[in-house]
JSON list of C-alpha atoms and ligand atoms in Angstrom, two decimals:
[
{"chain": "A", "resi": 253, "resn": "UNK", "atom": "CA", "xyz": [9.93, 13.20, -14.76]},
{"chain": "A", "resi": 254, "resn": "UNK", "atom": "CA", "xyz": [6.78, 12.12, -12.93]},
{"chain": "A", "resi": 255, "resn": "UNK", "atom": "CA", "xyz": [6.52, 13.01, -9.26]},
{"chain": "A", "resi": 256, "resn": "UNK", "atom": "CA", "xyz": [4.70, 11.05, -6.54]},
{"chain": "A", "resi": 257, "resn": "UNK", "atom": "CA", "xyz": [1.71, 13.32, -7.18]},
{"chain": "A", "resi": 258, "resn": "UNK", "atom": "CA", "xyz": [1.40, 11.79, -10.66]},
{"chain": "A", "resi": 259, "resn": "UNK", "atom": "CA", "xyz": [1.80, 8.12, -9.72]},
{"chain": "A", "resi": 260, "resn": "UNK", "atom": "CA", "xyz": [-1.21, 6.15, -10.95]},
{"chain": "A", "resi": 261, "resn": "UNK", "atom": "CA", "xyz": [-1.87, 3.36, -13.43]},
{"chain": "A", "resi": 262, "resn": "UNK", "atom": "CA", "xyz": [-4.80, 1.22, -14.48]},
{"chain": "A", "resi": 263, "resn": "UNK", "atom": "CA", "xyz": [-5.00, -2.55, -14.25]},
{"chain": "A", "resi": 264, "resn": "UNK", "atom": "CA", "xyz": [-6.67, -4.36, -17.15]},
{"chain": "A", "resi": 265, "resn": "UNK", "atom": "CA", "xyz": [-8.45, -7.66, -16.57]},
{"chain": "A", "resi": 266, "resn": "UNK", "atom": "CA", "xyz": [-5.93, -10.03, -14.96]},
{"chain": "A", "resi": 267, "resn": "UNK", "atom": "CA", "xyz": [-4.39, -12.44, -17.45]},
{"chain": "A", "resi": 268, "resn": "UNK", "atom": "CA", "xyz": [-2.15, -14.92, -15.65]},
{"chain": "A", "resi": 269, "resn": "UNK", "atom": "CA", "xyz": [-0.04, -16.66, -14.99]},
{"chain": "A", "resi": 270, "resn": "UNK", "atom": "CA", "xyz": [-1.18, -16.57, -11.37]},
{"chain": "A", "resi": 271, "resn": "UNK", "atom": "CA", "xyz": [1.57, -15.30, -9.11]},
{"chain": "A", "resi": 272, "resn": "UNK", "atom": "CA", "xyz": [3.03, -17.48, -6.41]},
{"chain": "A", "resi": 273, "resn": "UNK", "atom": "CA", "xyz": [1.80, -16.47, -2.94]},
{"chain": "A", "resi": 274, "resn": "UNK", "atom": "CA", "xyz": [3.96, -13.67, -1.52]},
{"chain": "A", "resi": 275, "resn": "UNK", "atom": "CA", "xyz": [5.98, -14.94, 1.45]},
{"chain": "A", "resi": 276, "resn": "UNK", "atom": "CA", "xyz": [4.25, -13.25, 4.38]},
{"chain": "A", "resi": 277, "resn": "UNK", "atom": "CA", "xyz": [3.99, -13.52, 8.15]},
{"chain": "A", "resi": 278, "resn": "UNK", "atom": "CA", "xyz": [1.77, -11.68, 10.61]},
{"chain": "A", "resi": 279, "resn": "UNK", "atom": "CA", "xyz": [3.70, -8.90, 12.30]},
{"chain": "A", "resi": 280, "resn": "UNK", "atom": "CA", "xyz": [4.26, -10.14, 15.88]},
{"chain": "A", "resi": 281, "resn": "UNK", "atom": "CA", "xyz": [1.25, -9.14, 17.98]},
{"chain": "A", "resi": 282, "resn": "UNK", "atom": "CA", "xyz": [-0.43, -7.39, 15.07]},
{"chain": "A", "resi": 283, "resn": "UNK", "atom": "CA", "xyz": [-3.93, -8.70, 15.59]},
{"chain": "A", "resi": 284, "resn": "UNK", "atom": "CA", "xyz": [-4.18, -7.02, 18.99]},
{"chain": "A", "resi": 285, "resn": "UNK", "atom": "CA", "xyz": [-2.68, -3.83, 17.56]},
{"chain": "A", "resi": 286, "resn": "UNK", "atom": "CA", "xyz": [-5.15, -3.58, 14.68]},
{"chain": "A", "resi": 287, "resn": "UNK", "atom": "CA", "xyz": [-8.23, -4.82, 16.52]},
{"chain": "A", "resi": 288, "resn": "UNK", "atom": "CA", "xyz": [-9.60, -1.29, 16.93]},
{"chain": "A", "resi": 289, "resn": "UNK", "atom": "CA", "xyz": [-7.96, -0.09, 13.75]},
{"chain": "A", "resi": 290, "resn": "UNK", "atom": "CA", "xyz": [-9.89, -1.93, 11.06]},
{"chain": "A", "resi": 291, "resn": "UNK", "atom": "CA", "xyz": [-13.53, -2.40, 10.12]},
{"chain": "A", "resi": 292, "resn": "UNK", "atom": "CA", "xyz": [-15.83, -4.24, 7.72]},
{"chain": "A", "resi": 293, "resn": "UNK", "atom": "CA", "xyz": [-15.49, -3.04, 4.12]},
{"chain": "A", "resi": 294, "resn": "UNK", "atom": "CA", "xyz": [-19.26, -3.33, 3.75]},
{"chain": "A", "resi": 295, "resn": "UNK", "atom": "CA", "xyz": [-19.80, -0.64, 6.41]},
{"chain": "A", "resi": 296, "resn": "UNK", "atom": "CA", "xyz": [-19.48, 2.09, 3.77]},
{"chain": "A", "resi": 297, "resn": "UNK", "atom": "CA", "xyz": [-19.30, 0.33, 0.38]},
{"chain": "A", "resi": 298, "resn": "UNK", "atom": "CA", "xyz": [-20.25, -2.80, -1.54]},
{"chain": "A", "resi": 299, "resn": "UNK", "atom": "CA", "xyz": [-17.17, -4.50, -0.12]},
{"chain": "A", "resi": 300, "resn": "UNK", "atom": "CA", "xyz": [-15.36, -4.89, -3.45]},
{"chain": "A", "resi": 301, "resn": "UNK", "atom": "CA", "xyz": [-11.67, -4.00, -3.68]},
{"chain": "A", "resi": 302, "resn": "UNK", "atom": "CA", "xyz": [-11.01, -1.45, -6.44]},
{"chain": "A", "resi": 303, "resn": "UNK", "atom": "CA", "xyz": [-7.61, 0.14, -5.79]},
{"chain": "A", "resi": 304, "resn": "UNK", "atom": "CA", "xyz": [-4.23, -0.34, -4.15]},
{"chain": "A", "resi": 305, "resn": "UNK", "atom": "CA", "xyz": [-2.52, 2.59, -2.48]},
{"chain": "A", "resi": 306, "resn": "UNK", "atom": "CA", "xyz": [1.28, 2.62, -2.30]},
{"chain": "A", "resi": 307, "resn": "UNK", "atom": "CA", "xyz": [2.83, 4.24, 0.78]},
{"chain": "A", "resi": 308, "resn": "UNK", "atom": "CA", "xyz": [6.26, 4.69, 2.34]},
{"chain": "A", "resi": 309, "resn": "UNK", "atom": "CA", "xyz": [6.51, 4.77, 6.12]},
{"chain": "A", "resi": 310, "resn": "UNK", "atom": "CA", "xyz": [8.91, 7.73, 6.38]},
{"chain": "A", "resi": 311, "resn": "UNK", "atom": "CA", "xyz": [10.68, 5.79, 9.12]},
{"chain": "A", "resi": 312, "resn": "UNK", "atom": "CA", "xyz": [13.57, 3.33, 9.42]},
{"chain": "A", "resi": 313, "resn": "UNK", "atom": "CA", "xyz": [11.97, 0.11, 10.67]},
{"chain": "A", "resi": 314, "resn": "UNK", "atom": "CA", "xyz": [8.84, -1.99, 10.60]},
{"chain": "A", "resi": 315, "resn": "UNK", "atom": "CA", "xyz": [8.59, -1.61, 14.39]},
{"chain": "A", "resi": 316, "resn": "UNK", "atom": "CA", "xyz": [8.62, 2.18, 14.16]},
{"chain": "A", "resi": 317, "resn": "UNK", "atom": "CA", "xyz": [5.75, 1.99, 11.68]},
{"chain": "A", "resi": 318, "resn": "UNK", "atom": "CA", "xyz": [3.80, -0.35, 13.94]},
{"chain": "A", "resi": 319, "resn": "UNK", "atom": "CA", "xyz": [4.36, 1.93, 16.93]},
{"chain": "A", "resi": 320, "resn": "UNK", "atom": "CA", "xyz": [2.91, 4.74, 14.84]},
{"chain": "A", "resi": 321, "resn": "UNK", "atom": "CA", "xyz": [-0.01, 2.48, 13.92]},
{"chain": "A", "resi": 322, "resn": "UNK", "atom": "CA", "xyz": [-0.87, 2.18, 17.59]},
{"chain": "A", "resi": 323, "resn": "UNK", "atom": "CA", "xyz": [-0.30, 5.82, 18.43]},
{"chain": "A", "resi": 324, "resn": "UNK", "atom": "CA", "xyz": [-2.23, 7.40, 15.59]},
{"chain": "A", "resi": 325, "resn": "UNK", "atom": "CA", "xyz": [-5.05, 4.95, 14.87]},
{"chain": "A", "resi": 326, "resn": "UNK", "atom": "CA", "xyz": [-3.67, 4.40, 11.39]},
{"chain": "A", "resi": 327, "resn": "UNK", "atom": "CA", "xyz": [-3.42, 0.97, 9.79]},
{"chain": "A", "resi": 328, "resn": "UNK", "atom": "CA", "xyz": [-2.58, -0.80, 6.55]},
{"chain": "A", "resi": 329, "resn": "UNK", "atom": "CA", "xyz": [-2.66, -4.28, 5.09]},
{"chain": "A", "resi": 330, "resn": "UNK", "atom": "CA", "xyz": [0.97, -4.98, 4.25]},
{"chain": "A", "resi": 331, "resn": "UNK", "atom": "CA", "xyz": [4.34, -3.75, 5.47]},
{"chain": "A", "resi": 332, "resn": "UNK", "atom": "CA", "xyz": [7.48, -4.38, 3.39]},
{"chain": "A", "resi": 333, "resn": "UNK", "atom": "CA", "xyz": [10.58, -4.41, 5.62]},
{"chain": "A", "resi": 334, "resn": "UNK", "atom": "CA", "xyz": [13.63, -2.20, 5.16]},
{"chain": "A", "resi": 335, "resn": "UNK", "atom": "CA", "xyz": [16.96, -3.58, 3.85]},
{"chain": "A", "resi": 336, "resn": "UNK", "atom": "CA", "xyz": [18.36, -3.06, 7.36]},
{"chain": "A", "resi": 337, "resn": "UNK", "atom": "CA", "xyz": [15.92, -5.52, 8.92]},
{"chain": "A", "resi": 338, "resn": "UNK", "atom": "CA", "xyz": [16.22, -9.28, 9.47]},
{"chain": "A", "resi": 339, "resn": "UNK", "atom": "CA", "xyz": [12.96, -9.97, 7.63]},
{"chain": "A", "resi": 340, "resn": "UNK", "atom": "CA", "xyz": [14.18, -8.21, 4.46]},
{"chain": "A", "resi": 341, "resn": "UNK", "atom": "CA", "xyz": [14.58, -10.78, 1.72]},
{"chain": "A", "resi": 342, "resn": "UNK", "atom": "CA", "xyz": [12.49, -13.30, 3.65]},
{"chain": "A", "resi": 343, "resn": "UNK", "atom": "CA", "xyz": [8.94, -12.12, 4.19]},
{"chain": "A", "resi": 344, "resn": "UNK", "atom": "CA", "xyz": [6.60, -9.15, 4.16]},
{"chain": "A", "resi": 345, "resn": "UNK", "atom": "CA", "xyz": [4.46, -8.45, 7.22]},
{"chain": "A", "resi": 346, "resn": "UNK", "atom": "CA", "xyz": [0.73, -9.00, 7.13]},
{"chain": "A", "resi": 347, "resn": "UNK", "atom": "CA", "xyz": [-1.01, -6.36, 9.23]},
{"chain": "A", "resi": 348, "resn": "UNK", "atom": "CA", "xyz": [-4.74, -5.92, 8.54]},
{"chain": "A", "resi": 349, "resn": "UNK", "atom": "CA", "xyz": [-6.27, -8.84, 6.57]},
{"chain": "A", "resi": 350, "resn": "UNK", "atom": "CA", "xyz": [-7.28, -7.70, 3.06]},
{"chain": "A", "resi": 351, "resn": "UNK", "atom": "CA", "xyz": [-10.90, -8.67, 3.74]},
{"chain": "A", "resi": 352, "resn": "UNK", "atom": "CA", "xyz": [-11.11, -5.80, 6.25]},
{"chain": "A", "resi": 353, "resn": "UNK", "atom": "CA", "xyz": [-10.78, -2.06, 5.70]},
{"chain": "A", "resi": 354, "resn": "UNK", "atom": "CA", "xyz": [-7.69, -0.38, 7.17]},
{"chain": "A", "resi": 355, "resn": "UNK", "atom": "CA", "xyz": [-7.16, 3.33, 7.89]},
{"chain": "A", "resi": 356, "resn": "UNK", "atom": "CA", "xyz": [-4.44, 4.56, 5.53]},
{"chain": "A", "resi": 357, "resn": "UNK", "atom": "CA", "xyz": [-6.17, 7.30, 3.49]},
{"chain": "A", "resi": 358, "resn": "UNK", "atom": "CA", "xyz": [-8.28, 10.21, 4.75]},
{"chain": "A", "resi": 359, "resn": "UNK", "atom": "CA", "xyz": [-11.95, 9.74, 3.91]},
{"chain": "A", "resi": 360, "resn": "UNK", "atom": "CA", "xyz": [-12.14, 13.11, 2.12]},
{"chain": "A", "resi": 361, "resn": "UNK", "atom": "CA", "xyz": [-9.49, 12.13, -0.45]},
{"chain": "A", "resi": 362, "resn": "UNK", "atom": "CA", "xyz": [-10.49, 11.38, -4.02]},
{"chain": "A", "resi": 363, "resn": "UNK", "atom": "CA", "xyz": [-9.06, 11.35, -7.55]},
{"chain": "A", "resi": 364, "resn": "UNK", "atom": "CA", "xyz": [-10.84, 11.26, -10.90]},
{"chain": "A", "resi": 365, "resn": "UNK", "atom": "CA", "xyz": [-8.56, 8.42, -12.06]},
{"chain": "A", "resi": 366, "resn": "UNK", "atom": "CA", "xyz": [-9.39, 6.23, -9.05]},
{"chain": "A", "resi": 367, "resn": "UNK", "atom": "CA", "xyz": [-12.76, 4.50, -8.62]},
{"chain": "A", "resi": 368, "resn": "UNK", "atom": "CA", "xyz": [-14.72, 7.25, -10.32]},
{"chain": "A", "resi": 369, "resn": "UNK", "atom": "CA", "xyz": [-13.58, 10.00, -7.94]},
{"chain": "A", "resi": 370, "resn": "UNK", "atom": "CA", "xyz": [-15.20, 8.21, -4.99]},
{"chain": "A", "resi": 371, "resn": "UNK", "atom": "CA", "xyz": [-14.35, 9.10, -1.38]},
{"chain": "A", "resi": 372, "resn": "UNK", "atom": "CA", "xyz": [-13.93, 6.74, 1.58]},
{"chain": "A", "resi": 373, "resn": "UNK", "atom": "CA", "xyz": [-11.03, 4.97, -0.12]},
{"chain": "A", "resi": 374, "resn": "UNK", "atom": "CA", "xyz": [-10.31, 2.79, 2.87]},
{"chain": "A", "resi": 375, "resn": "UNK", "atom": "CA", "xyz": [-13.49, 0.84, 2.24]},
{"chain": "A", "resi": 376, "resn": "UNK", "atom": "CA", "xyz": [-12.39, -0.19, -1.27]},
{"chain": "A", "resi": 377, "resn": "UNK", "atom": "CA", "xyz": [-8.59, 0.02, -1.18]},
{"chain": "A", "resi": 378, "resn": "UNK", "atom": "CA", "xyz": [-5.67, -2.08, -0.03]},
{"chain": "A", "resi": 379, "resn": "UNK", "atom": "CA", "xyz": [-2.77, -0.22, 1.59]},
{"chain": "A", "resi": 380, "resn": "UNK", "atom": "CA", "xyz": [0.84, -1.33, 1.10]},
{"chain": "A", "resi": 381, "resn": "UNK", "atom": "CA", "xyz": [3.43, 0.41, 3.29]},
{"chain": "A", "resi": 382, "resn": "UNK", "atom": "CA", "xyz": [7.09, 0.13, 2.29]},
{"chain": "A", "resi": 383, "resn": "UNK", "atom": "CA", "xyz": [9.58, 0.86, 5.07]},
{"chain": "A", "resi": 384, "resn": "UNK", "atom": "CA", "xyz": [11.73, 3.74, 3.86]},
{"chain": "A", "resi": 385, "resn": "UNK", "atom": "CA", "xyz": [12.82, 7.03, 5.37]},
{"chain": "A", "resi": 386, "resn": "UNK", "atom": "CA", "xyz": [12.14, 8.93, 2.11]},
{"chain": "A", "resi": 387, "resn": "UNK", "atom": "CA", "xyz": [15.54, 10.57, 2.21]},
{"chain": "A", "resi": 388, "resn": "UNK", "atom": "CA", "xyz": [18.09, 10.73, -0.61]},
{"chain": "A", "resi": 389, "resn": "UNK", "atom": "CA", "xyz": [20.50, 8.17, 0.87]},
{"chain": "A", "resi": 390, "resn": "UNK", "atom": "CA", "xyz": [17.86, 5.52, 1.58]},
{"chain": "A", "resi": 391, "resn": "UNK", "atom": "CA", "xyz": [17.19, 3.71, -1.69]},
{"chain": "A", "resi": 392, "resn": "UNK", "atom": "CA", "xyz": [14.29, 1.29, -1.98]},
{"chain": "A", "resi": 393, "resn": "UNK", "atom": "CA", "xyz": [15.77, -2.17, -2.52]},
{"chain": "A", "resi": 394, "resn": "UNK", "atom": "CA", "xyz": [14.97, -4.29, -5.56]},
{"chain": "A", "resi": 395, "resn": "UNK", "atom": "CA", "xyz": [13.41, -6.82, -3.20]},
{"chain": "A", "resi": 396, "resn": "UNK", "atom": "CA", "xyz": [11.10, -4.21, -1.69]},
{"chain": "A", "resi": 397, "resn": "UNK", "atom": "CA", "xyz": [9.91, -3.09, -5.12]},
{"chain": "A", "resi": 398, "resn": "UNK", "atom": "CA", "xyz": [9.47, -6.70, -6.24]},
{"chain": "A", "resi": 399, "resn": "UNK", "atom": "CA", "xyz": [7.46, -7.62, -3.13]},
{"chain": "A", "resi": 400, "resn": "UNK", "atom": "CA", "xyz": [5.21, -4.59, -3.49]},
{"chain": "A", "resi": 401, "resn": "UNK", "atom": "CA", "xyz": [4.57, -5.57, -7.12]},
{"chain": "A", "resi": 402, "resn": "UNK", "atom": "CA", "xyz": [3.95, -9.20, -6.13]},
{"chain": "A", "resi": 403, "resn": "UNK", "atom": "CA", "xyz": [1.43, -8.11, -3.48]},
{"chain": "A", "resi": 404, "resn": "UNK", "atom": "CA", "xyz": [-0.41, -6.11, -6.13]},
{"chain": "A", "resi": 405, "resn": "UNK", "atom": "CA", "xyz": [-0.43, -9.09, -8.52]},
{"chain": "A", "resi": 406, "resn": "UNK", "atom": "CA", "xyz": [-1.65, -11.40, -5.77]},
{"chain": "A", "resi": 407, "resn": "UNK", "atom": "CA", "xyz": [-4.58, -9.10, -4.98]},
{"chain": "A", "resi": 408, "resn": "UNK", "atom": "CA", "xyz": [-5.24, -8.36, -8.66]},
{"chain": "A", "resi": 409, "resn": "UNK", "atom": "CA", "xyz": [-5.47, -12.07, -9.55]},
{"chain": "A", "resi": 410, "resn": "UNK", "atom": "CA", "xyz": [-8.11, -12.61, -6.87]},
{"chain": "A", "resi": 411, "resn": "UNK", "atom": "CA", "xyz": [-10.17, -9.42, -7.22]},
{"chain": "A", "resi": 412, "resn": "UNK", "atom": "CA", "xyz": [-11.69, -8.79, -10.68]},
{"chain": "A", "resi": 413, "resn": "UNK", "atom": "CA", "xyz": [-12.94, -5.40, -9.44]},
{"chain": "A", "resi": 414, "resn": "UNK", "atom": "CA", "xyz": [-9.39, -4.17, -8.72]},
{"chain": "A", "resi": 415, "resn": "UNK", "atom": "CA", "xyz": [-8.59, -1.63, -11.42]},
{"chain": "A", "resi": 416, "resn": "UNK", "atom": "CA", "xyz": [-6.13, 1.03, -10.22]},
{"chain": "A", "resi": 417, "resn": "UNK", "atom": "CA", "xyz": [-2.79, 1.41, -8.42]},
{"chain": "A", "resi": 418, "resn": "UNK", "atom": "CA", "xyz": [-2.09, 4.88, -7.01]},
{"chain": "A", "resi": 419, "resn": "UNK", "atom": "CA", "xyz": [0.32, 6.67, -4.68]},
{"chain": "A", "resi": 420, "resn": "UNK", "atom": "CA", "xyz": [-0.79, 8.13, -1.39]},
{"chain": "A", "resi": 421, "resn": "UNK", "atom": "CA", "xyz": [0.64, 11.48, -2.56]},
{"chain": "A", "resi": 422, "resn": "UNK", "atom": "CA", "xyz": [-1.69, 11.53, -5.54]},
{"chain": "A", "resi": 423, "resn": "UNK", "atom": "CA", "xyz": [-4.74, 10.79, -3.39]},
{"chain": "A", "resi": 424, "resn": "UNK", "atom": "CA", "xyz": [-3.82, 13.32, -0.69]},
{"chain": "A", "resi": 425, "resn": "UNK", "atom": "CA", "xyz": [-1.52, 15.93, -2.28]},
{"chain": "A", "resi": 426, "resn": "UNK", "atom": "CA", "xyz": [-2.19, 18.55, 0.40]},
{"chain": "A", "resi": 427, "resn": "UNK", "atom": "CA", "xyz": [-0.82, 16.36, 3.15]},
{"chain": "A", "resi": 428, "resn": "UNK", "atom": "CA", "xyz": [1.28, 13.51, 1.75]},
{"chain": "A", "resi": 429, "resn": "UNK", "atom": "CA", "xyz": [4.28, 12.96, -0.49]},
{"chain": "A", "resi": 430, "resn": "UNK", "atom": "CA", "xyz": [4.71, 9.20, -0.06]},
{"chain": "A", "resi": 431, "resn": "UNK", "atom": "CA", "xyz": [6.10, 6.97, -1.41]},
{"chain": "A", "resi": 432, "resn": "UNK", "atom": "CA", "xyz": [8.38, 9.86, -2.34]},
{"chain": "A", "resi": 433, "resn": "UNK", "atom": "CA", "xyz": [10.37, 10.97, -5.36]},
{"chain": "A", "resi": 434, "resn": "UNK", "atom": "CA", "xyz": [12.92, 8.14, -5.04]},
{"chain": "A", "resi": 435, "resn": "UNK", "atom": "CA", "xyz": [10.40, 5.34, -5.36]},
{"chain": "A", "resi": 436, "resn": "UNK", "atom": "CA", "xyz": [11.00, 3.71, -8.79]},
{"chain": "A", "resi": 437, "resn": "UNK", "atom": "CA", "xyz": [7.40, 3.89, -9.98]},
{"chain": "A", "resi": 438, "resn": "UNK", "atom": "CA", "xyz": [8.10, 2.93, -13.60]},
{"chain": "A", "resi": 439, "resn": "UNK", "atom": "CA", "xyz": [10.07, -0.18, -12.56]},
{"chain": "A", "resi": 440, "resn": "UNK", "atom": "CA", "xyz": [7.33, -1.11, -10.11]},
{"chain": "A", "resi": 441, "resn": "UNK", "atom": "CA", "xyz": [4.62, -0.60, -12.72]},
{"chain": "A", "resi": 442, "resn": "UNK", "atom": "CA", "xyz": [6.50, -2.80, -15.24]},
{"chain": "A", "resi": 443, "resn": "UNK", "atom": "CA", "xyz": [6.82, -5.57, -12.62]},
{"chain": "A", "resi": 444, "resn": "UNK", "atom": "CA", "xyz": [3.10, -5.42, -11.85]},
{"chain": "A", "resi": 445, "resn": "UNK", "atom": "CA", "xyz": [1.94, -5.42, -15.46]},
{"chain": "A", "resi": 446, "resn": "UNK", "atom": "CA", "xyz": [4.63, -7.76, -16.76]},
{"chain": "A", "resi": 447, "resn": "UNK", "atom": "CA", "xyz": [4.44, -10.39, -14.00]},
{"chain": "B", "resi": 120, "resn": "LIG", "atom": "ZN1", "xyz": [0.91, 7.04, 3.11]}
]
């Protein structure tokens, strides 16, 4: 059985149908939170988006993840709420706009299967955080997996350069295990590729 350290798959050229826009709302107050936590993609790359990195927050709520965003100078583009939250089933949270780089992967990380083993992934990647404690009793909901897949399809349909989806654990195996062993990677992959 694959582990989070194996999670990666390639995206061929996008062949519709185009996905409906993912229901999303800015996390309340997010633009002030991320103002010092994002930067121009062209600062360290050609600005093209080439990969999506799948994360789990290792916490119980969207707010706890956003508090961590402020405390640790980390950031990401999308946050998929937990089944215990009011937004679950309604909308994902937009955090950093996709046009900007967020800080969700260490600059030293690289993988031969992802953008030619390049470093500085934040410049060319989109980060999706799924709210989950990564414990045995806390299953990812179908809706969470579907929204994560829909976010990938939305980005894929608009970015011809986007070619890989990978777990944070695979990019940073020394330090990270997210999205964790309970994330249904094969189901997620089928939703992305199958539409
Ligand atoms: Zn992560």
